[in-house]
Tab-separated table of C-alpha atoms in Angstrom:
chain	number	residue	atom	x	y	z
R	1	UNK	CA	0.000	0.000	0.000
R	2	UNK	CA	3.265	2.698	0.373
R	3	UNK	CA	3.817	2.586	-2.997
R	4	UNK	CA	0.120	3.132	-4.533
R	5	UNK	CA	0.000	5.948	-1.177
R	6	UNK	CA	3.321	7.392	-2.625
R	7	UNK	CA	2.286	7.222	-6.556
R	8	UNK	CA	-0.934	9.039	-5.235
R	9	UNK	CA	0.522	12.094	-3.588
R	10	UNK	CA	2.364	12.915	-7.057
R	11	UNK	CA	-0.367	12.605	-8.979
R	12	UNK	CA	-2.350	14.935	-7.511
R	13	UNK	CA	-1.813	17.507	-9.279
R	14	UNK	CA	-3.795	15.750	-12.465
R	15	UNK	CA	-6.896	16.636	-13.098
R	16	UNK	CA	-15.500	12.695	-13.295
R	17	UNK	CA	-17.362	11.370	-11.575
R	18	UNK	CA	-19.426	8.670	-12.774
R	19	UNK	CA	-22.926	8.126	-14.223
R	20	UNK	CA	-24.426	5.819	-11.111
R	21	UNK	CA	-25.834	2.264	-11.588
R	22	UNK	CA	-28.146	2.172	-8.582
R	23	UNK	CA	-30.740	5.026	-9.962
R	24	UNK	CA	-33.311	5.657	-12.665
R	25	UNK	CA	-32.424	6.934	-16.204
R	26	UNK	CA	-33.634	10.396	-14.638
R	27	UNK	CA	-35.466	11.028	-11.144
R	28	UNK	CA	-38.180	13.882	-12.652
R	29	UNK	CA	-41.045	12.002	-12.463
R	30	UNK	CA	-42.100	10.500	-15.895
R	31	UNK	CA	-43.863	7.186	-16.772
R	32	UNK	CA	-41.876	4.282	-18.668
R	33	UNK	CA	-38.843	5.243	-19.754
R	34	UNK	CA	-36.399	2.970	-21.994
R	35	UNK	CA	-32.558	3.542	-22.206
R	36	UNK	CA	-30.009	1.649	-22.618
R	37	UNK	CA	-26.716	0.434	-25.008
R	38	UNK	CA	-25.193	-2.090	-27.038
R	39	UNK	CA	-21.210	-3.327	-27.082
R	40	UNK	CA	-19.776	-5.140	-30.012
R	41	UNK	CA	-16.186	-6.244	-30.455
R	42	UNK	CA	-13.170	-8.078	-32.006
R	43	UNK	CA	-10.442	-9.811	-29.934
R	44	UNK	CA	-7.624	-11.186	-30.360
R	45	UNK	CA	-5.453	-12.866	-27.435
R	46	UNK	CA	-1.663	-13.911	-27.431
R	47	UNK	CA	-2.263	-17.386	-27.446
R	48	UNK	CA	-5.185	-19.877	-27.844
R	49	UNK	CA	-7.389	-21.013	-25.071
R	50	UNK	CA	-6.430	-17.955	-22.011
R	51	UNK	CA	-7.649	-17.449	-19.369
R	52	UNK	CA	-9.144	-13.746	-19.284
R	53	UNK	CA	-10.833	-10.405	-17.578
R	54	UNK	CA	-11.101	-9.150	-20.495
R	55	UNK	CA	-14.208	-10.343	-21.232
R	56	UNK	CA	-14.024	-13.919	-20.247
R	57	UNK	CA	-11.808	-16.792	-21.003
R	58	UNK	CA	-11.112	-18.111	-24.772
R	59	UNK	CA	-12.177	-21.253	-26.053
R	60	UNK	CA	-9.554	-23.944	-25.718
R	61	UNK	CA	-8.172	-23.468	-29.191
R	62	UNK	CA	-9.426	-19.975	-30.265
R	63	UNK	CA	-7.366	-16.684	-30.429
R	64	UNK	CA	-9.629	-14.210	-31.513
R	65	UNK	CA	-13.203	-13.650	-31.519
R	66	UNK	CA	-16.215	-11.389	-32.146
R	67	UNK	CA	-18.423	-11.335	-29.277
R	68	UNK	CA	-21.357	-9.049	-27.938
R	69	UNK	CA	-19.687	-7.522	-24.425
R	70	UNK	CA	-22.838	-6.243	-23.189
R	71	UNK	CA	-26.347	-5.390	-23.882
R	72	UNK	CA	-28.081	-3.604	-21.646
R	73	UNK	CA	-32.019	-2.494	-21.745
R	74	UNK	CA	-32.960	-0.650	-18.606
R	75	UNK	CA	-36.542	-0.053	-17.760
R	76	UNK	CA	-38.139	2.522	-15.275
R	77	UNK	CA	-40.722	4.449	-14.314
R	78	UNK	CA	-40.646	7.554	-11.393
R	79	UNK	CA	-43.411	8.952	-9.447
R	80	UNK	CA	-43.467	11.437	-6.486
R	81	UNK	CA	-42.345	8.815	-3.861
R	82	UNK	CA	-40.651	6.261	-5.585
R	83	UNK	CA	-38.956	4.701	-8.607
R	84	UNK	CA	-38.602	1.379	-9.946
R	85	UNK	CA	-35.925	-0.129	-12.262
R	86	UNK	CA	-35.417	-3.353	-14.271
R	87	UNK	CA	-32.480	-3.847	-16.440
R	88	UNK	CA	-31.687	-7.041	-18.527
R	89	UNK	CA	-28.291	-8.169	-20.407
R	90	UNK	CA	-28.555	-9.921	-23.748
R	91	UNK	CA	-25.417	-11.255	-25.269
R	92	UNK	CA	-24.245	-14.135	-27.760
R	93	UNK	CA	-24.965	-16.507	-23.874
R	94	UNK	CA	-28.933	-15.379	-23.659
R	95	UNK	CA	-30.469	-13.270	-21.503
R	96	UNK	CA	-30.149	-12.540	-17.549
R	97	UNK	CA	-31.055	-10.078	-15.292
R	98	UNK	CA	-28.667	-7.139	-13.865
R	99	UNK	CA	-30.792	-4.944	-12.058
R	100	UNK	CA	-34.325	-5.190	-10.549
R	101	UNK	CA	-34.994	-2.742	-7.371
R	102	UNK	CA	-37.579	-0.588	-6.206
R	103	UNK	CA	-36.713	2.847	-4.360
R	104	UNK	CA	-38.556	5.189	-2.648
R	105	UNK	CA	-38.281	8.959	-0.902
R	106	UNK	CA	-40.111	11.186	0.868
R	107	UNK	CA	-41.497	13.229	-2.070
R	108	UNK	CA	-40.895	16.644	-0.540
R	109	UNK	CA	-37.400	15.412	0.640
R	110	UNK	CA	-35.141	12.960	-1.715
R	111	UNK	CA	-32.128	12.994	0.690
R	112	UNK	CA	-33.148	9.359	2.170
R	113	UNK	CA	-33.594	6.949	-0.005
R	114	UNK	CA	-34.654	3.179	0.292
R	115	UNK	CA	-33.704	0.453	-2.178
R	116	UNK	CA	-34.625	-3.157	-2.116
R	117	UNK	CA	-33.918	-5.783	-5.117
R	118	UNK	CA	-30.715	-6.535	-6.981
R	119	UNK	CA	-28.465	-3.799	-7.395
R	120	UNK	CA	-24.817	-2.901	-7.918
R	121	UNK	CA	-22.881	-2.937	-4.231
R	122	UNK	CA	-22.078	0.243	-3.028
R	123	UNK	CA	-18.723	-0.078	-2.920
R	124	UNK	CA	-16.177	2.365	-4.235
R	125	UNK	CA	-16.036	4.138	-7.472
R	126	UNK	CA	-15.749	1.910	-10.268
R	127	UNK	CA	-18.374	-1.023	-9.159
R	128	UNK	CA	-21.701	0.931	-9.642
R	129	UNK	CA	-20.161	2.874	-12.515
R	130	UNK	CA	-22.097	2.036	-15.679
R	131	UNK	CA	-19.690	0.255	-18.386
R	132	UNK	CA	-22.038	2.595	-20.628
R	133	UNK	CA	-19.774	5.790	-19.865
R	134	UNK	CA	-16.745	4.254	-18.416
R	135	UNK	CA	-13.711	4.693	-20.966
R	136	UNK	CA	-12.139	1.573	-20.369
R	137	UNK	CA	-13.087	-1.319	-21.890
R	138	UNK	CA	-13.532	-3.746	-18.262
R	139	UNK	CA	-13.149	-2.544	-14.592
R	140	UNK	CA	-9.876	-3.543	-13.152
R	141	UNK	CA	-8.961	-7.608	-12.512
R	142	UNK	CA	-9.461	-7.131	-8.390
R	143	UNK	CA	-12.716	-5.827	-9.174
R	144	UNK	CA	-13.948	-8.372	-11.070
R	145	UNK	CA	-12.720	-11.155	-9.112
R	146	UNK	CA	-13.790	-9.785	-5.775
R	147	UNK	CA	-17.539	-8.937	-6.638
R	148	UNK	CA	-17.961	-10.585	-9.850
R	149	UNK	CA	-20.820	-8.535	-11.873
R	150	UNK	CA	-20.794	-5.996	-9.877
R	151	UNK	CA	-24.566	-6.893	-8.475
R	152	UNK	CA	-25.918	-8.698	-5.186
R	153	UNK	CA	-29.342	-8.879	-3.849
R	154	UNK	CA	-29.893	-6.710	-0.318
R	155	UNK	CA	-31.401	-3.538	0.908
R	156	UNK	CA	-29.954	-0.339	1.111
R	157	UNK	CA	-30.266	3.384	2.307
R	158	UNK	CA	-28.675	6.099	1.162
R	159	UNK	CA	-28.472	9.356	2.284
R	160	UNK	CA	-27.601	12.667	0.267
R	161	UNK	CA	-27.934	16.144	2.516
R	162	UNK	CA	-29.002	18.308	-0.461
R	163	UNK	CA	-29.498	21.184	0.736
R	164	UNK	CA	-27.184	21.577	3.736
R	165	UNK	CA	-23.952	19.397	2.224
R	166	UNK	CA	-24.703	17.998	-1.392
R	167	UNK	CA	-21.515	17.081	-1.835
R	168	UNK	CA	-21.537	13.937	0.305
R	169	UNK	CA	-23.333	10.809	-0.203
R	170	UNK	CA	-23.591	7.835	2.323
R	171	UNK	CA	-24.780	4.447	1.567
R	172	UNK	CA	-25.231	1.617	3.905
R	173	UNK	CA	-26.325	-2.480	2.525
R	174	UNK	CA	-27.244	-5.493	3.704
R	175	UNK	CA	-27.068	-8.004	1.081
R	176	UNK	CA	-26.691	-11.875	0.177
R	177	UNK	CA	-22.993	-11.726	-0.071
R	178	UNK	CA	-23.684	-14.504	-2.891
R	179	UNK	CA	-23.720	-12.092	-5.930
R	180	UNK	CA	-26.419	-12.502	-8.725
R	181	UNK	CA	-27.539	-15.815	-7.153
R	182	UNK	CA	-30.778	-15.621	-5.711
R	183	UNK	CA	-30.188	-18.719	-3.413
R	184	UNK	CA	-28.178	-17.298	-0.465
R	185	UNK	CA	-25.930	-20.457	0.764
R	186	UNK	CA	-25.754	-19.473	4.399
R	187	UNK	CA	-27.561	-17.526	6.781
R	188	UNK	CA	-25.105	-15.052	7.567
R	189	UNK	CA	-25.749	-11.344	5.559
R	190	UNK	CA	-22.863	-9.030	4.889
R	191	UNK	CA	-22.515	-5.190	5.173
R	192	UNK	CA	-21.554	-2.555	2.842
R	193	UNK	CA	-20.430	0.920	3.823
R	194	UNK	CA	-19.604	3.723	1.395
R	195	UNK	CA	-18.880	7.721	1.714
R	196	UNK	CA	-18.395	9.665	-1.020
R	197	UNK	CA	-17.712	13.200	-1.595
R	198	UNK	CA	-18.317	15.115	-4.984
R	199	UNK	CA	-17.234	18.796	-5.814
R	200	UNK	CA	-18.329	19.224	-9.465
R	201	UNK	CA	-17.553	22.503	-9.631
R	202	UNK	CA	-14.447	24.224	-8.703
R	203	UNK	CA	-12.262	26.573	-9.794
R	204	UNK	CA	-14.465	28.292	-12.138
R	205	UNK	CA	-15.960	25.183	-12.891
R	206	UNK	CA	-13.026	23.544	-14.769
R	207	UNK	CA	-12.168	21.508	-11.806
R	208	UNK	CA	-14.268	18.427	-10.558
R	209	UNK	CA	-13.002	16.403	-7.727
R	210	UNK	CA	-14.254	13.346	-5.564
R	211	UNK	CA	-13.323	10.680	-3.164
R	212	UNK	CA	-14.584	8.395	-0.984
R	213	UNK	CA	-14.005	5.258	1.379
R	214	UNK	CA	-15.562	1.868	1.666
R	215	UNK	CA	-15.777	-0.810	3.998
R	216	UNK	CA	-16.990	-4.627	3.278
R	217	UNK	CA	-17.548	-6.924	6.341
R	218	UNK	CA	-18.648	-10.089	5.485
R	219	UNK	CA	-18.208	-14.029	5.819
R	220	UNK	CA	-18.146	-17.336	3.877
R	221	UNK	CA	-19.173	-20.200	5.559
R	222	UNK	CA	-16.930	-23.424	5.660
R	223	UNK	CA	-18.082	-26.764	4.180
R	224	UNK	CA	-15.395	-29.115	5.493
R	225	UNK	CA	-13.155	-29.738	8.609
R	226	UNK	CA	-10.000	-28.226	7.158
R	227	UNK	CA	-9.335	-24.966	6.408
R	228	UNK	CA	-5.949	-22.976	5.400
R	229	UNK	CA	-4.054	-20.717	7.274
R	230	UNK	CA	-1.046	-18.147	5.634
R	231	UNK	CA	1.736	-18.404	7.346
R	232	UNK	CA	5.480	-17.627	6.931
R	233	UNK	CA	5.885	-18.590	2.675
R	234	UNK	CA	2.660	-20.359	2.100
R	235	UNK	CA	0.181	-22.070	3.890
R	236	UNK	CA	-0.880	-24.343	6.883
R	237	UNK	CA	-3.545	-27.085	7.228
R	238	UNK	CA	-5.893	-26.517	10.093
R	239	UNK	CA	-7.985	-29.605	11.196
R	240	UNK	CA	-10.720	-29.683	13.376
R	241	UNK	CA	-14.804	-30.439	13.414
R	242	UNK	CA	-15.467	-27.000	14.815
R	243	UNK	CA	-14.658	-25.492	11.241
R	244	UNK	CA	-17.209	-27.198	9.173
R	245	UNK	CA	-20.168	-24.901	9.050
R	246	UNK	CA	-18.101	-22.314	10.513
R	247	UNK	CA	-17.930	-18.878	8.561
R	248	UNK	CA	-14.710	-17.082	8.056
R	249	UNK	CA	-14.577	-13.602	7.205
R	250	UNK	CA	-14.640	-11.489	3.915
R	251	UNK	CA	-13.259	-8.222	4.774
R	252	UNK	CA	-12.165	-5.371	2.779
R	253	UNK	CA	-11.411	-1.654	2.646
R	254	UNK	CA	-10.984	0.924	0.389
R	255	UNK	CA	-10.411	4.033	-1.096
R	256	UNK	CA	-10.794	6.083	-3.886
R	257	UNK	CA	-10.099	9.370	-5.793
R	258	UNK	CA	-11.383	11.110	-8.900
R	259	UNK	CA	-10.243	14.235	-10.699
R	260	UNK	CA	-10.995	15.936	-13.763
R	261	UNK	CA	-9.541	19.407	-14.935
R	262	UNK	CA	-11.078	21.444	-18.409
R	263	UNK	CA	-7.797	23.059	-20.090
R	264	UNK	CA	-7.211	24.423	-23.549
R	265	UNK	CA	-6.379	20.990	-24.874
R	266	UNK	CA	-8.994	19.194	-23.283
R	267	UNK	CA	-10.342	17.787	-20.665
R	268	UNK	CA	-7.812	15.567	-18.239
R	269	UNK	CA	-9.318	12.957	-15.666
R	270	UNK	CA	-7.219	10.614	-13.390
R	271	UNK	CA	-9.628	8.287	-11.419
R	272	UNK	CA	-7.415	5.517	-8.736
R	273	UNK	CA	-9.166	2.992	-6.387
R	274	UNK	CA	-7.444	1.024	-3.986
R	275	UNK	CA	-8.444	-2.271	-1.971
R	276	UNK	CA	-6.951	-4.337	0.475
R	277	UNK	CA	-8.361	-7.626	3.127
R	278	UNK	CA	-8.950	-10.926	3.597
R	279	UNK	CA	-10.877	-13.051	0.509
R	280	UNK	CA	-11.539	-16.879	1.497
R	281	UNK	CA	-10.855	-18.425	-1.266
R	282	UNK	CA	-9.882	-22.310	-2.646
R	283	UNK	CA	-6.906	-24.191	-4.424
R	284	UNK	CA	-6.277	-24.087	-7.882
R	285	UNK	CA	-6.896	-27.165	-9.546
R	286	UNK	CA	-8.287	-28.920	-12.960
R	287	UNK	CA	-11.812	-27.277	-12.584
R	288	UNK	CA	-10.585	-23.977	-10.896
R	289	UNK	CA	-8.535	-22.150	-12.758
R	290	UNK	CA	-5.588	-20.235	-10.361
R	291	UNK	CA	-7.134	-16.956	-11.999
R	292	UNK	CA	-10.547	-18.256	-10.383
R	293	UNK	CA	-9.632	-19.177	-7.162
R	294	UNK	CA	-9.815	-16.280	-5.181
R	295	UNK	CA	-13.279	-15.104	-6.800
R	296	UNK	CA	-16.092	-14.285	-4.620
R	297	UNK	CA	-18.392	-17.314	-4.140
R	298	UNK	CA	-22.161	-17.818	-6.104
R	299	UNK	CA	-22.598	-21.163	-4.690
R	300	UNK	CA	-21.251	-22.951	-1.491
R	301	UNK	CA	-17.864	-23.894	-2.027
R	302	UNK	CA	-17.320	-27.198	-1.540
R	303	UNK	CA	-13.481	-27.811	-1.058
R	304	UNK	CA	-11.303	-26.191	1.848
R	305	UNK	CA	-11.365	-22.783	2.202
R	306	UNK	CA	-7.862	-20.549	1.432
R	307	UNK	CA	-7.922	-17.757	3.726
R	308	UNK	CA	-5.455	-15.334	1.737
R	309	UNK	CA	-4.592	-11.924	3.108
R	310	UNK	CA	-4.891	-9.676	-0.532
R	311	UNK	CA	-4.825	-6.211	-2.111
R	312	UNK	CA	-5.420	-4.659	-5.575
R	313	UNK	CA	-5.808	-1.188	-7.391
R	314	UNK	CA	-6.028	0.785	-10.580
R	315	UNK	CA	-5.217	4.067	-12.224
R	316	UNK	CA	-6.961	5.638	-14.674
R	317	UNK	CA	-5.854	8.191	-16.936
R	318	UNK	CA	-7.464	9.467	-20.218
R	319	UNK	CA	-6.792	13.090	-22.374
R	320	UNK	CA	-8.881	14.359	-24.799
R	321	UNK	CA	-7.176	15.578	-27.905
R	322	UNK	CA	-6.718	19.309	-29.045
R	323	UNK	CA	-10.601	19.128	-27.815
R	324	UNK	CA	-11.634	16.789	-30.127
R	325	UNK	CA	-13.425	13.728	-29.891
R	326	UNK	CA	-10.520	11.543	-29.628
R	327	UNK	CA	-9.369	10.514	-26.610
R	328	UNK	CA	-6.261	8.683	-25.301
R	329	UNK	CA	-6.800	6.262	-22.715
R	330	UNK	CA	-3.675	5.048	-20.603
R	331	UNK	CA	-4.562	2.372	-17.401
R	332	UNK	CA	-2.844	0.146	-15.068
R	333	UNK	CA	-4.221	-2.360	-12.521
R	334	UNK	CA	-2.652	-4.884	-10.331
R	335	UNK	CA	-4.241	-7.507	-8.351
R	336	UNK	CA	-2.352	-9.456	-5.414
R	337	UNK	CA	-4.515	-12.133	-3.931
R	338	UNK	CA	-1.927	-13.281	-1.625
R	339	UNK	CA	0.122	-10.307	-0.110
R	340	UNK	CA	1.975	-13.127	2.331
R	341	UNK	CA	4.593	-14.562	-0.573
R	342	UNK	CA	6.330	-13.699	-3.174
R	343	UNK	CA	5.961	-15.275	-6.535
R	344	UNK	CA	9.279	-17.558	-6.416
R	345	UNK	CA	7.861	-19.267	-3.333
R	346	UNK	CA	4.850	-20.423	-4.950
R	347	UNK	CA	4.554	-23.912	-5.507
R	348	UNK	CA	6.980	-24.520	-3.261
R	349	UNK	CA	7.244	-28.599	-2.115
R	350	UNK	CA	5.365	-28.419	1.141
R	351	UNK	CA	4.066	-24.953	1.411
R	352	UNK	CA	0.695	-25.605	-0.493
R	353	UNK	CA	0.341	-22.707	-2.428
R	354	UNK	CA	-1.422	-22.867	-5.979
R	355	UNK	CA	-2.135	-20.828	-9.093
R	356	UNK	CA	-4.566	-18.972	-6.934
R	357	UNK	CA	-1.899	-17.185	-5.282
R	358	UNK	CA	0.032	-15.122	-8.212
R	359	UNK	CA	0.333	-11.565	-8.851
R	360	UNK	CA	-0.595	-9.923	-11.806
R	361	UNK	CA	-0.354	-6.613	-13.509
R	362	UNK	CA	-2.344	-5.328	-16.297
R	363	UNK	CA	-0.848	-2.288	-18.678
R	364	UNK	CA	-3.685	-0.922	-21.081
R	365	UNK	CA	-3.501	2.022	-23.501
R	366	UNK	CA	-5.021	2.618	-26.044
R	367	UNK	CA	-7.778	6.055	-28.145
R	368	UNK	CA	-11.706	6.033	-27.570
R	369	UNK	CA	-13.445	8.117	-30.693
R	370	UNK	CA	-16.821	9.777	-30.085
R	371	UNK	CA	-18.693	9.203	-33.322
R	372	UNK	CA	-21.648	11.483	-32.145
R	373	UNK	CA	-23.636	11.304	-28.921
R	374	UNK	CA	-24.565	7.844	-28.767
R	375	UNK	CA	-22.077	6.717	-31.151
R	376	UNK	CA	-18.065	5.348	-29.664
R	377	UNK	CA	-15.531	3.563	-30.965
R	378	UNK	CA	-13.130	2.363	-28.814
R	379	UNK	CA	-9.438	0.215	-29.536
R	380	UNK	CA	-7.805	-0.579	-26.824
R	381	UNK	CA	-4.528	-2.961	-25.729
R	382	UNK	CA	-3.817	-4.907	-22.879
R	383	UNK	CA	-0.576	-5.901	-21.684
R	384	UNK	CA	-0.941	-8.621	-18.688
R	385	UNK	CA	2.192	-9.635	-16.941
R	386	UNK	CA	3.071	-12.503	-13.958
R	387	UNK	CA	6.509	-13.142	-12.343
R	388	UNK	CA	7.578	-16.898	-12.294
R	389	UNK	CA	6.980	-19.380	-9.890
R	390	UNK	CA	8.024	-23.009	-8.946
R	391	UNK	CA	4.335	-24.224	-11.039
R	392	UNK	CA	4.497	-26.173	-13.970
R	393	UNK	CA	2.695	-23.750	-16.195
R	394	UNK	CA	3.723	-20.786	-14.230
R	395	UNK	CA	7.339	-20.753	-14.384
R	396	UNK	CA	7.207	-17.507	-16.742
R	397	UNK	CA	5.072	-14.738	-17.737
R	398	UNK	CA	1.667	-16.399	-19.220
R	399	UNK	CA	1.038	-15.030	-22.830
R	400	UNK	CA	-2.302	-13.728	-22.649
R	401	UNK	CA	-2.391	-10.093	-23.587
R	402	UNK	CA	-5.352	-9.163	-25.297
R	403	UNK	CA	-6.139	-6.932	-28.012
R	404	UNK	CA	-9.658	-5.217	-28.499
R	405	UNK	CA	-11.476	-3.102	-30.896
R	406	UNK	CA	-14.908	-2.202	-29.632
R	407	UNK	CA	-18.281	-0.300	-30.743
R	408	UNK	CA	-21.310	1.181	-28.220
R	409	UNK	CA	-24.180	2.144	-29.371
R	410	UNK	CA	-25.924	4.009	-26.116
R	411	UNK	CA	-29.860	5.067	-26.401
């Protein structure tokens, strides 16, 4: 954490904030309402068959592909009190549900607000910022494997002082802790805290700055007697009946900062989030792939749990052109999930430590061109990099960049 803490202070001085997830398409009152936006691409990876956040993995013997990334059609209608929202995804896998929530307000006062449903956790910057308006192609690796699709099923308030401080925003959730998956596999219920703060307007309105802190507190219950412990260079076996059905935590933490400055070339943003805390997670083996293992569990996992100590974070940093509709695009993410070893320990004889437990980095650059309005075209490159380890397959850098040439359409 010095070093993102240290990269941070000197890049300050960059100069927004995003188009939020968890609302309606507007919240003036008006009866159905249909928005929404379509993603079509090309890929092509390094080698055949990788594994991938950049869209999901590639078949076992394909390099490139056209796919449909997303496509979204949100529904919703507001009244006086309250709002309700339903959005599907349709892609070349059929059709699922992202979002379906009701809110509602005291109609002379929208500073409280109540939401119930499925809806994007309110954690951070990036997860309830649509992929409709976000530059980047996908939201950071940690991101993704930590709350994978972004959405969980809960209740939540949130509270917005309009009138006496409107630039803060505080959200509190209780939710599944399961993701998308309706069927909750325990009964425990985890927590979601989030403060933001939002200045849109400084410095004769050429400045916009926010930031904001989260906290996660939740568990994952055990299904066996054994679970795994870090300790000094890998990990230890703990036995004992008192850990089946027991539930070890999910904790994280985080922080984040946005900033966007208006200047004769055009506008400059820098957006950073950074997370850190403990992810339960499993071995890598045959049917979990190490990139897999530390992902946030749908269903009840069924083999002994990894409790690995982690921390991730991105940087953001796009230009628009002589105030054009080009615009360069420049990020870098990195993703630990196990902060207790370095990568020449792993796979050590003895120490039990698995694919699930390697480091990567992801370089991207690449231009975004604004058509019109609804209109973006967006090629972008990805350069994904691992240190060796004592694994088979891992003993150097995998070769699975990925290369990818995108279109929206946004309505």
């Amino acid at each position: 954490m010095r070093n993102y803490l240290v990269f941070l202070f000197y890049s300050l001085p960059f100069a927004a904030l995003g188009q939020n997830n968890n609302a309606p398409s507007s919240y003036d009152p008006h009866d159905i309402k249909i928005t929404g936006y379509l993603q079509t691409q090309f890929q092509v990876a390094q080698s055949p068959g990788i594994n991938s956040w950049s869209g999901g993995d590639f078949s076992e013997h394909s390099a490139s592909r056209f796919m449909l990334r997303r496509g979204r059609l949100k529904v919703d209608r507001v009244d006086k009190f309250s709002s309700v929202v339903f959005q599907l995804d349709g892609t070349q896998d059929g059709l699922r549900i992202m979002d379906a929530f009701i809110q509602f307000y005291s109609p002379e006062n929208r500073s409280l607000k109540f939401t119930a449903g499925l809806f994007n956790r309110p954690f951070g910057y990036s997860i309830a910022y649509s992929s409709g308006y976000r530059d980047f192609p996908e939201r950071a690796r940690v991101f993704q494997t930590l709350m994978p699709r972004e959405r969980d099923l809960g209740a939540m308030i949130s509270y917005k002082p309009n009138k006496i401080v409107p630039f803060i925003t505080a959200e509190l959730a209780v939710v599944n802790g399961s993701g998308l998956n309706a069927k909750d596999y325990d009964s425990n219920k985890d927590i979601i805290g989030n403060l933001n703060f939002n200045f849109d307007s400084l410095a004769n309105k050429k400045l916009h700055l926010g930031f904001g802190v989260s906290i996660y507190k939740g568990t994952v219950r055990s299904n066996t007697t054994t679970y795994l412990k870090p300790v000094q260079d890998g990990f230890e076996a703990v036995t004992d009946a008192a850990n089946e059905n027991y539930n070890f935590r999910r904790d994280y933490y985080g922080a984040n900062l946005q900033v966007g400055y208006k200047n004769g070339f055009g506008e400059t943003t820098f957006k950073t989030e950074y997370i850190e805390g403990k992810q339960p997670g499993v071995a890598a083996s045959a049917s979990t792939s190490g990139f897999a293992a530390s992902t946030s569990f749908a269903t009840q996992p069924t083999g002994n749990l990894y409790l690995r100590n982690f921390n991730g974070y991105f940087f953001w940093l796009t230009q628009q052109i002589a105030n054009t509709k080009l615009t360069a695009i420049v990020g870098y993410d990195v993703y630990d999930p196990n902060t207790d070893i370095d990568e020449a320990e792993i796979g050590k004889v003895g120490n039990n430590t698995t694919a699930g437990d390697i480091k990567f980095s992801t370089l991207g650059y690449g231009i975004t061109y604004a058509l019109n309005g609804r209109l973006k075209l967006t090629v972008y490159n990805e350069h994904v990099k691992n240190d060796g380890t004592q694994l088979t397959n891992y003993q150097d850098d995998v070769k699975d960049n990925v290369f990818t040439t995108r279109l929206q359409y946004r309505w």
